[in-house]
Amino acid sequence: MTDLAQDLAAFITAAPSPYHAVAEGVARLTAAGYTEQPETGPWLGGPGGRYLVRDGTLLAWFVPEDAPPGSPMRIFAAHTDSPTLKVKPRPDTGAAGWRQVAVEVYGGALWNSWLDRDLGLAGRLVLFDGTTVLVDVHRPLLRVPQLAIHLDRQVNQQGLQLDPQQHLLPVWGLGAAEDGDLIDFLAGEVAVDPDEVAAHDLVVHDVTPPALLGEEEELLAAPRLDNLASVHAGIGALLAAADGVAGVIPVFVGFDHEEVGSASATGAAGPLLETVLTALAGGFDARGAAFAASRCLSVDVTHAAHPNYLGHHEPAHRCVPNEGPALKVNANQRYATDAPGAAAWHRACRDAGVPSQVFVSRNNLPCGTTVGPILSTRLGIRAVDVGIPVLSMHSARELCGVADPGYMAAAATAFLTDPA
Ligand code: ZN
């Protein structure tokens, strides 16, 4: 495995929930000398690297020495969340001698992909005193068992029908379900008093480690490539951008809640990025000019052309793994890309020596979207949508080319340092 793909695999494994993705990002930024800007404290300002955390969202930026007030910003925006199953407030349930965990579907998950996998559980416990404790059971704990074919003879011909209320409940052992069982167990995992646990945000995750695939090991199979591959590339690009950047301020943001529409206090439609960019611009009066000269790279995975379903792809805009990240274009602003943004992206790829592709969806299929159009709508900052191609998007386990994450990070570094 290339060093970068290896590091991406480690990042993904360390980040089974958005809170863990933020914690891993903070660890990497701290190791590089970044210090925290507390959200509730005064603006610290000054040159150097800082980060700001709220829940599952992470912002970080690097102010070069002698950056004048109102310097344009170059922003890398991605998201920390992935489709999954989220534990309900009262999780303990069961039937027929099985103990089960009650879950809701989070985001546009491919439900079938969660069947018959060894699943862990991760997220945060919040104690009565307000303390947040991260928890990650990173070993097989749960399974959503599929019905045997003998009891569903038509499943292969008629397709799998799943009722998310009835058919997606994981089992986690045998016996009678008792209220408090799951939280007692999780509190024990992190050595806190279960009676002090007041609430939780917990998601399931596949514990199978990321793996290289293919004769030449040119593919990477992993959970949460959407969108931890982009978060990982963005943090790497920000750290690399500190080297010699002048005239612009590089900014990274990884938002929570993209998979459910971004409308939350920590989502891309919330005020967090605007608050930070306004402070970086030197205040409300200066921000109009600074925002007008700023640019945002909205980074999220895109569809690789599926060899078994070629008819679902626009023939002249098919994307292939290991041929570089794709520029994403949509006439109806499902992607924010316009010609000046596209030109800035092509310039970044050229400067970085990175190949690039173009993704456009078919006219007769709806186009996906991501944080780019939301951010440009909210802030008036030009955004350009890009991302590496993957197969099996929103599956519990996705597939990408092993070279593309490195291409993405290199192009992003050029974008974040581009004074033009
Ligand atoms: Zn995504």
CSV table of C-alpha atoms and ligand atoms in Angstrom, one decimal:
chain,number,residue,atom,x,y,z
A,1,MET,CA,0.0,0.0,0.0
A,2,THR,CA,1.3,3.5,-0.7
A,3,ASP,CA,2.1,5.4,2.4
A,4,LEU,CA,-0.7,7.8,1.9
A,5,ALA,CA,-3.3,5.1,1.3
A,6,GLN,CA,-2.0,3.3,4.4
A,7,ASP,CA,-2.4,6.5,6.4
A,8,LEU,CA,-5.9,7.0,5.0
A,9,ALA,CA,-6.8,3.4,6.2
A,10,ALA,CA,-5.5,4.2,9.7
A,11,PHE,CA,-7.5,7.5,9.7
A,12,ILE,CA,-10.7,5.7,8.7
A,13,THR,CA,-10.2,3.0,11.3
A,14,ALA,CA,-9.6,5.7,14.0
A,15,ALA,CA,-12.8,7.5,12.9
A,16,PRO,CA,-15.9,5.3,13.2
A,17,SER,CA,-18.1,8.3,14.1
A,18,PRO,CA,-17.9,12.0,13.3
A,19,TYR,CA,-16.7,12.8,16.8
A,20,HIS,CA,-13.8,10.3,16.4
A,21,ALA,CA,-13.0,11.9,13.0
A,22,VAL,CA,-12.7,15.3,14.7
A,23,ALA,CA,-10.6,13.8,17.5
A,24,GLU,CA,-8.2,12.2,15.0
A,25,GLY,CA,-8.0,15.4,13.0
A,26,VAL,CA,-7.3,17.4,16.2
A,27,ALA,CA,-4.5,14.9,17.1
A,28,ARG,CA,-2.9,15.4,13.7
A,29,LEU,CA,-3.2,19.2,13.8
A,30,THR,CA,-1.9,19.4,17.4
A,31,ALA,CA,1.1,17.2,16.4
A,32,ALA,CA,1.9,19.9,13.7
A,33,GLY,CA,1.8,22.7,16.3
A,34,TYR,CA,-1.8,23.9,15.8
A,35,THR,CA,-3.5,25.3,18.9
A,36,GLU,CA,-7.2,25.5,19.8
A,37,GLN,CA,-9.4,28.5,19.2
A,38,PRO,CA,-12.1,27.9,21.9
A,39,GLU,CA,-15.5,28.7,20.4
A,40,THR,CA,-16.6,30.4,23.6
A,41,GLY,CA,-13.5,32.5,24.1
A,42,PRO,CA,-12.2,35.7,22.6
A,43,TRP,CA,-10.7,35.6,19.0
A,44,LEU,CA,-7.0,34.8,19.4
A,45,GLY,CA,-5.8,35.9,16.0
A,46,GLY,CA,-2.2,36.1,15.0
A,47,PRO,CA,-0.2,34.0,12.6
A,48,GLY,CA,0.1,30.2,12.7
A,49,GLY,CA,-2.2,27.3,12.8
A,50,ARG,CA,-5.5,27.1,14.8
A,51,TYR,CA,-8.5,24.8,15.0
A,52,LEU,CA,-12.0,25.0,16.4
A,53,VAL,CA,-14.2,22.1,17.3
A,54,ARG,CA,-17.9,21.8,17.9
A,55,ASP,CA,-19.2,18.3,18.2
A,56,GLY,CA,-18.7,16.4,14.9
A,57,THR,CA,-17.4,19.4,13.0
A,58,LEU,CA,-13.8,20.6,12.8
A,59,LEU,CA,-12.4,23.8,11.4
A,60,ALA,CA,-8.7,24.6,11.0
A,61,TRP,CA,-6.7,27.4,9.4
A,62,PHE,CA,-3.2,28.7,8.9
A,63,VAL,CA,-2.5,32.4,8.9
A,64,PRO,CA,0.8,33.2,7.2
A,65,GLU,CA,3.2,35.7,8.8
A,66,ASP,CA,2.4,39.2,7.7
A,67,ALA,CA,-1.0,38.3,6.2
A,68,PRO,CA,-2.8,41.7,5.8
A,69,PRO,CA,-6.3,42.0,7.2
A,70,GLY,CA,-8.9,41.0,4.6
A,71,SER,CA,-6.6,38.4,2.9
A,72,PRO,CA,-8.6,36.1,0.6
A,73,MET,CA,-9.3,32.7,1.9
A,74,ARG,CA,-8.9,29.3,0.2
A,75,ILE,CA,-11.3,26.9,1.8
A,76,PHE,CA,-11.4,23.1,1.7
A,77,ALA,CA,-14.8,21.8,2.7
A,78,ALA,CA,-15.8,18.2,3.3
A,79,HIS,CA,-18.0,16.2,5.7
A,80,THR,CA,-17.2,13.9,8.6
A,81,ASP,CA,-20.4,11.8,8.7
A,82,SER,CA,-21.4,8.7,6.7
A,83,PRO,CA,-24.6,6.8,6.2
A,84,THR,CA,-25.1,4.3,9.0
A,85,LEU,CA,-27.5,3.0,11.7
A,86,LYS,CA,-27.9,5.2,14.7
A,87,VAL,CA,-28.9,3.9,18.1
A,88,LYS,CA,-32.3,5.0,19.4
A,89,PRO,CA,-32.6,6.8,22.8
A,90,ARG,CA,-34.0,3.6,24.4
A,91,PRO,CA,-31.9,0.9,22.7
A,92,ASP,CA,-32.7,-2.3,24.6
A,93,THR,CA,-35.1,-4.6,22.8
A,94,GLY,CA,-35.3,-8.1,21.6
A,95,ALA,CA,-37.4,-11.1,20.6
A,96,ALA,CA,-37.4,-14.9,20.6
A,97,GLY,CA,-34.5,-15.1,23.0
A,98,TRP,CA,-32.3,-12.6,21.1
A,99,ARG,CA,-31.0,-9.3,22.6
A,100,GLN,CA,-31.2,-6.5,20.0
A,101,VAL,CA,-30.4,-2.9,19.7
A,102,ALA,CA,-33.0,-0.4,18.4
A,103,VAL,CA,-31.6,1.7,15.6
A,104,GLU,CA,-32.7,4.4,13.1
A,105,VAL,CA,-31.3,4.7,9.6
A,106,TYR,CA,-28.9,7.7,9.4
A,107,GLY,CA,-28.7,9.2,5.9
A,108,GLY,CA,-29.1,7.4,2.5
A,109,ALA,CA,-27.5,4.1,3.5
A,110,LEU,CA,-27.7,1.1,1.2
A,111,TRP,CA,-29.6,-1.0,3.8
A,112,ASN,CA,-28.6,-4.3,2.4
A,113,SER,CA,-24.9,-3.5,2.8
A,114,TRP,CA,-25.3,-3.7,6.6
A,115,LEU,CA,-26.6,-7.2,6.6
A,116,ASP,CA,-24.4,-10.1,7.8
A,117,ARG,CA,-21.5,-7.9,8.8
A,118,ASP,CA,-19.5,-7.9,12.1
A,119,LEU,CA,-20.4,-4.5,13.5
A,120,GLY,CA,-18.9,-2.4,16.2
A,121,LEU,CA,-20.5,0.6,18.0
A,122,ALA,CA,-19.0,4.1,18.4
A,123,GLY,CA,-19.9,7.6,19.3
A,124,ARG,CA,-20.2,9.6,22.5
A,125,LEU,CA,-21.8,9.3,25.9
A,126,VAL,CA,-22.7,12.5,27.6
A,127,LEU,CA,-22.8,12.5,31.4
A,128,PHE,CA,-25.1,14.4,33.7
A,129,ASP,CA,-22.4,16.9,34.4
A,130,GLY,CA,-22.1,17.7,30.7
A,131,THR,CA,-18.8,15.8,30.2
A,132,THR,CA,-18.5,14.0,26.8
A,133,VAL,CA,-16.8,10.6,26.7
A,134,LEU,CA,-15.9,9.0,23.3
A,135,VAL,CA,-16.5,5.3,23.1
A,136,ASP,CA,-15.5,2.9,20.3
A,137,VAL,CA,-16.2,-0.8,20.6
A,138,HIS,CA,-13.9,-1.8,17.7
A,139,ARG,CA,-14.6,-5.6,17.7
A,140,PRO,CA,-17.5,-7.7,16.5
A,141,LEU,CA,-20.4,-6.9,18.8
A,142,LEU,CA,-23.5,-6.7,16.6
A,143,ARG,CA,-24.9,-8.2,13.4
A,144,VAL,CA,-28.0,-7.6,11.3
A,145,PRO,CA,-28.8,-11.1,10.2
A,146,GLN,CA,-30.4,-11.6,6.8
A,147,LEU,CA,-33.3,-14.1,6.4
A,148,ALA,CA,-32.2,-17.4,5.0
A,149,ILE,CA,-33.0,-18.0,1.3
A,150,HIS,CA,-35.1,-21.1,2.3
A,151,LEU,CA,-37.5,-18.7,4.0
A,152,ASP,CA,-37.5,-16.1,1.1
A,153,ARG,CA,-37.3,-18.2,-2.1
A,154,GLN,CA,-38.0,-15.2,-4.4
A,155,VAL,CA,-35.3,-12.9,-3.0
A,156,ASN,CA,-32.8,-13.3,-5.9
A,157,GLN,CA,-35.4,-12.8,-8.6
A,158,GLN,CA,-37.7,-10.2,-7.0
A,159,GLY,CA,-35.1,-8.2,-5.0
A,160,LEU,CA,-34.6,-7.8,-1.3
A,161,GLN,CA,-37.4,-6.0,0.4
A,162,LEU,CA,-36.4,-4.5,3.8
A,163,ASP,CA,-38.6,-2.6,6.2
A,164,PRO,CA,-36.2,-0.4,8.2
A,165,GLN,CA,-38.3,-0.6,11.3
A,166,GLN,CA,-38.5,-4.4,11.3
A,167,HIS,CA,-35.6,-5.8,9.5
A,168,LEU,CA,-32.5,-3.7,10.4
A,169,LEU,CA,-32.3,-4.4,14.1
A,170,PRO,CA,-28.9,-5.8,15.0
A,171,VAL,CA,-28.6,-8.7,17.5
A,172,TRP,CA,-25.9,-8.5,20.1
A,173,GLY,CA,-26.4,-11.7,22.0
A,174,LEU,CA,-28.9,-14.0,23.7
A,175,GLY,CA,-31.1,-13.6,26.7
A,176,ALA,CA,-33.8,-11.2,27.9
A,177,ALA,CA,-33.4,-7.6,27.0
A,178,GLU,CA,-33.4,-5.3,30.1
A,179,ASP,CA,-33.6,-1.5,30.0
A,180,GLY,CA,-30.1,-0.1,30.5
A,181,ASP,CA,-28.2,-3.1,29.3
A,182,LEU,CA,-26.5,-1.4,26.3
A,183,ILE,CA,-25.5,1.7,28.2
A,184,ASP,CA,-24.3,-0.3,31.2
A,185,PHE,CA,-22.1,-2.3,28.8
A,186,LEU,CA,-20.7,0.8,27.0
A,187,ALA,CA,-20.1,2.7,30.3
A,188,GLY,CA,-18.0,-0.3,31.4
A,189,GLU,CA,-16.0,-0.1,28.2
A,190,VAL,CA,-14.9,3.4,29.0
A,191,ALA,CA,-14.9,3.0,32.8
A,192,VAL,CA,-17.6,5.5,33.7
A,193,ASP,CA,-20.4,5.1,36.1
A,194,PRO,CA,-23.4,3.9,34.0
A,195,ASP,CA,-25.8,5.9,36.4
A,196,GLU,CA,-24.0,9.1,35.3
A,197,VAL,CA,-24.7,8.6,31.6
A,198,ALA,CA,-27.5,11.0,30.7
A,199,ALA,CA,-27.6,10.6,26.9
A,200,HIS,CA,-25.8,9.2,23.9
A,201,ASP,CA,-25.1,9.6,20.1
A,202,LEU,CA,-24.0,6.1,18.9
A,203,VAL,CA,-23.6,4.6,15.4
A,204,VAL,CA,-22.7,1.1,14.2
A,205,HIS,CA,-19.7,0.5,12.0
A,206,ASP,CA,-18.2,-2.4,10.1
A,207,VAL,CA,-15.1,-3.6,12.0
A,208,THR,CA,-13.5,-5.3,9.0
A,209,PRO,CA,-10.3,-3.4,8.4
A,210,PRO,CA,-9.6,-1.5,5.1
A,211,ALA,CA,-7.9,-3.7,2.6
A,212,LEU,CA,-6.1,-3.5,-0.7
A,213,LEU,CA,-7.7,-5.2,-3.6
A,214,GLY,CA,-6.9,-6.3,-7.2
A,215,GLU,CA,-3.9,-8.1,-8.7
A,216,GLU,CA,-1.8,-5.0,-8.5
A,217,GLU,CA,-3.4,-3.9,-5.2
A,218,GLU,CA,-4.5,-0.8,-7.1
A,219,LEU,CA,-7.8,-0.5,-5.2
A,220,LEU,CA,-8.7,0.3,-1.6
A,221,ALA,CA,-11.8,-1.2,0.0
A,222,ALA,CA,-12.9,0.6,3.1
A,223,PRO,CA,-15.9,1.9,5.1
A,224,ARG,CA,-16.7,5.6,5.1
A,225,LEU,CA,-14.5,6.6,2.1
A,226,ASP,CA,-17.5,8.9,1.7
A,227,ASN,CA,-16.3,11.2,3.0
A,228,LEU,CA,-13.3,10.4,5.3
A,229,ALA,CA,-11.1,10.1,2.1
A,230,SER,CA,-11.8,13.8,1.6
A,231,VAL,CA,-11.4,14.8,5.2
A,232,HIS,CA,-8.0,13.0,5.3
A,233,ALA,CA,-6.9,14.7,2.1
A,234,GLY,CA,-8.0,18.1,3.4
A,235,ILE,CA,-6.2,17.9,6.7
A,236,GLY,CA,-3.1,16.7,4.8
A,237,ALA,CA,-3.4,19.5,2.3
A,238,LEU,CA,-3.8,22.2,5.0
A,239,LEU,CA,-0.7,20.9,6.8
A,240,ALA,CA,1.2,20.9,3.6
A,241,ALA,CA,-0.1,24.4,2.7
A,242,ALA,CA,1.7,26.0,5.6
A,243,ASP,CA,4.9,25.5,3.7
A,244,GLY,CA,5.5,28.8,1.9
A,245,VAL,CA,1.9,30.0,1.6
A,246,ALA,CA,1.6,33.8,1.1
A,247,GLY,CA,-1.2,36.2,0.2
A,248,VAL,CA,-4.0,33.8,1.1
A,249,ILE,CA,-5.3,32.0,4.2
A,250,PRO,CA,-5.9,28.3,3.8
A,251,VAL,CA,-8.9,26.9,5.7
A,252,PHE,CA,-10.1,23.4,6.3
A,253,VAL,CA,-13.6,22.5,7.4
A,254,GLY,CA,-15.2,19.0,8.0
A,255,PHE,CA,-18.9,19.4,8.7
A,256,ASP,CA,-21.2,16.9,10.4
A,257,HIS,CA,-24.7,16.1,9.1
A,258,GLU,CA,-24.1,16.3,5.3
A,259,GLU,CA,-25.7,12.9,4.8
A,260,VAL,CA,-28.9,14.2,6.3
A,261,GLY,CA,-29.1,17.6,4.5
A,262,SER,CA,-26.6,19.8,6.4
A,263,ALA,CA,-29.3,21.7,8.2
A,264,SER,CA,-28.0,21.8,11.8
A,265,ALA,CA,-25.9,24.0,14.1
A,266,THR,CA,-22.8,22.0,13.0
A,267,GLY,CA,-23.8,21.4,9.4
A,268,ALA,CA,-22.8,23.3,6.3
A,269,ALA,CA,-26.0,25.3,6.4
A,270,GLY,CA,-25.2,26.4,10.0
A,271,PRO,CA,-23.2,29.6,11.0
A,272,LEU,CA,-19.9,28.1,12.1
A,273,LEU,CA,-17.8,28.6,9.0
A,274,GLU,CA,-19.2,32.1,8.5
A,275,THR,CA,-18.3,33.0,12.1
A,276,VAL,CA,-14.7,31.9,11.6
A,277,LEU,CA,-14.3,33.4,8.2
A,278,THR,CA,-15.6,36.7,9.4
A,279,ALA,CA,-13.1,36.8,12.2
A,280,LEU,CA,-10.3,35.8,9.8
A,281,ALA,CA,-11.3,38.6,7.5
A,282,GLY,CA,-10.9,41.1,10.3
A,283,GLY,CA,-14.6,41.7,11.1
A,284,PHE,CA,-17.9,42.4,9.5
A,285,ASP,CA,-16.9,45.5,7.6
A,286,ALA,CA,-13.9,43.8,5.9
A,287,ARG,CA,-15.5,40.5,5.1
A,288,GLY,CA,-17.4,41.5,1.9
A,289,ALA,CA,-14.3,42.2,0.0
A,290,ALA,CA,-12.4,39.2,1.5
A,291,PHE,CA,-15.3,36.8,0.7
A,292,ALA,CA,-15.5,38.1,-2.8
A,293,ALA,CA,-11.8,37.3,-3.3
A,294,SER,CA,-12.1,33.9,-1.6
A,295,ARG,CA,-12.7,30.4,-3.1
A,296,CYS,CA,-14.0,27.1,-1.7
A,297,LEU,CA,-13.1,23.6,-2.8
A,298,SER,CA,-16.1,21.4,-1.9
A,299,VAL,CA,-14.7,17.9,-1.7
A,300,ASP,CA,-16.9,14.8,-1.7
A,301,VAL,CA,-16.6,11.4,-3.4
A,302,THR,CA,-18.2,10.9,-6.8
A,303,HIS,CA,-19.3,7.9,-8.8
A,304,ALA,CA,-16.8,5.8,-10.7
A,305,ALA,CA,-18.3,4.3,-13.8
A,306,HIS,CA,-19.7,0.9,-12.7
A,307,PRO,CA,-18.7,-1.9,-15.2
A,308,ASN,CA,-22.0,-3.8,-14.6
A,309,TYR,CA,-24.2,-0.8,-14.9
A,310,LEU,CA,-22.7,1.4,-17.6
A,311,GLY,CA,-26.1,2.6,-18.7
A,312,HIS,CA,-26.4,4.6,-15.5
A,313,HIS,CA,-23.4,6.8,-16.4
A,314,GLU,CA,-23.1,9.8,-18.9
A,315,PRO,CA,-21.0,8.2,-21.7
A,316,ALA,CA,-18.7,11.2,-22.2
A,317,HIS,CA,-18.1,11.9,-18.5
A,318,ARG,CA,-17.3,8.5,-17.0
A,319,CYS,CA,-14.8,8.5,-14.2
A,320,VAL,CA,-12.2,5.8,-13.6
A,321,PRO,CA,-10.2,5.0,-10.4
A,322,ASN,CA,-6.6,6.1,-10.3
A,323,GLU,CA,-7.0,8.7,-13.1
A,324,GLY,CA,-7.3,11.6,-10.6
A,325,PRO,CA,-10.1,13.4,-8.7
A,326,ALA,CA,-13.1,14.5,-10.8
A,327,LEU,CA,-14.5,18.0,-11.2
A,328,LYS,CA,-18.2,17.7,-10.6
A,329,VAL,CA,-20.5,19.9,-12.8
A,330,ASN,CA,-24.3,20.2,-12.9
A,331,ALA,CA,-26.3,22.9,-14.8
A,332,ASN,CA,-28.9,23.1,-12.1
A,333,GLN,CA,-26.5,24.0,-9.3
A,334,ARG,CA,-26.6,20.6,-7.5
A,335,TYR,CA,-22.9,21.2,-7.8
A,336,ALA,CA,-21.6,24.8,-7.4
A,337,THR,CA,-18.9,24.5,-10.1
A,338,ASP,CA,-18.8,27.3,-12.7
A,339,ALA,CA,-16.2,28.2,-15.3
A,340,PRO,CA,-14.0,30.4,-13.1
A,341,GLY,CA,-14.1,27.8,-10.3
A,342,ALA,CA,-13.4,25.0,-12.8
A,343,ALA,CA,-10.4,27.1,-14.2
A,344,ALA,CA,-9.0,27.5,-10.6
A,345,TRP,CA,-9.3,23.7,-10.1
A,346,HIS,CA,-7.6,22.9,-13.4
A,347,ARG,CA,-4.8,25.4,-12.5
A,348,ALA,CA,-4.4,23.6,-9.1
A,349,CYS,CA,-4.2,20.2,-10.9
A,350,ARG,CA,-1.7,21.5,-13.4
A,351,ASP,CA,0.5,23.1,-10.7
A,352,ALA,CA,0.4,19.9,-8.7
A,353,GLY,CA,1.1,17.7,-11.7
A,354,VAL,CA,-2.1,15.7,-11.0
A,355,PRO,CA,-4.5,14.2,-13.6
A,356,SER,CA,-8.2,15.1,-13.3
A,357,GLN,CA,-11.5,13.9,-14.8
A,358,VAL,CA,-15.0,15.5,-15.2
A,359,PHE,CA,-18.2,14.1,-13.8
A,360,VAL,CA,-21.6,15.0,-15.1
A,361,SER,CA,-24.7,12.9,-14.4
A,362,ARG,CA,-27.1,11.7,-17.1
A,363,ASN,CA,-29.9,14.0,-18.0
A,364,ASN,CA,-32.4,11.3,-17.1
A,365,LEU,CA,-31.0,10.6,-13.6
A,366,PRO,CA,-31.2,13.0,-10.7
A,367,CYS,CA,-27.8,14.4,-9.6
A,368,GLY,CA,-26.5,14.2,-6.1
A,369,THR,CA,-25.3,17.2,-4.2
A,370,THR,CA,-23.0,18.1,-1.3
A,371,VAL,CA,-21.8,21.1,0.8
A,372,GLY,CA,-20.6,23.2,-2.1
A,373,PRO,CA,-23.9,24.7,-3.2
A,374,ILE,CA,-25.0,25.2,0.4
A,375,LEU,CA,-21.8,27.1,1.3
A,376,SER,CA,-21.8,29.3,-1.8
A,377,THR,CA,-25.5,30.1,-1.2
A,378,ARG,CA,-24.8,30.9,2.4
A,379,LEU,CA,-21.6,32.9,2.1
A,380,GLY,CA,-21.6,34.1,-1.5
A,381,ILE,CA,-18.2,32.6,-1.9
A,382,ARG,CA,-17.4,30.9,-5.2
A,383,ALA,CA,-17.3,27.1,-4.7
A,384,VAL,CA,-16.1,24.3,-7.0
A,385,ASP,CA,-17.2,20.7,-6.4
A,386,VAL,CA,-14.6,17.9,-6.8
A,387,GLY,CA,-14.0,14.4,-5.5
A,388,ILE,CA,-12.4,11.1,-6.0
A,389,PRO,CA,-14.4,8.4,-7.9
A,390,VAL,CA,-15.7,5.4,-5.8
A,391,LEU,CA,-17.9,2.4,-6.4
A,392,SER,CA,-20.6,1.4,-4.0
A,393,MET,CA,-21.2,4.9,-2.6
A,394,HIS,CA,-23.2,4.8,0.7
A,395,SER,CA,-22.5,1.1,1.1
A,396,ALA,CA,-21.1,0.0,4.5
A,397,ARG,CA,-17.9,-0.7,2.5
A,398,GLU,CA,-16.9,1.4,-0.5
A,399,LEU,CA,-14.1,1.0,-3.1
A,400,CYS,CA,-11.7,3.6,-4.6
A,401,GLY,CA,-8.4,3.7,-6.5
A,402,VAL,CA,-5.3,3.6,-4.3
A,403,ALA,CA,-3.7,6.6,-6.1
A,404,ASP,CA,-6.6,9.0,-6.0
A,405,PRO,CA,-6.5,10.1,-2.3
A,406,GLY,CA,-2.9,11.2,-2.9
A,407,TYR,CA,-3.8,13.1,-6.1
A,408,MET,CA,-6.6,14.8,-4.2
A,409,ALA,CA,-4.3,15.9,-1.4
A,410,ALA,CA,-1.7,17.3,-3.9
A,411,ALA,CA,-4.3,19.2,-5.9
A,412,ALA,CA,-5.9,20.5,-2.8
A,413,THR,CA,-2.6,21.8,-1.5
A,414,ALA,CA,-2.1,23.7,-4.7
A,415,PHE,CA,-5.7,25.1,-4.5
A,416,LEU,CA,-5.2,26.2,-0.8
A,417,THR,CA,-2.0,28.1,-1.6
A,418,ASP,CA,-3.1,29.6,-5.0
A,419,PRO,CA,-2.9,33.5,-4.7
A,420,ALA,CA,-4.4,34.0,-8.2
B,1,ZN,ZN,-20.5,12.5,0.8
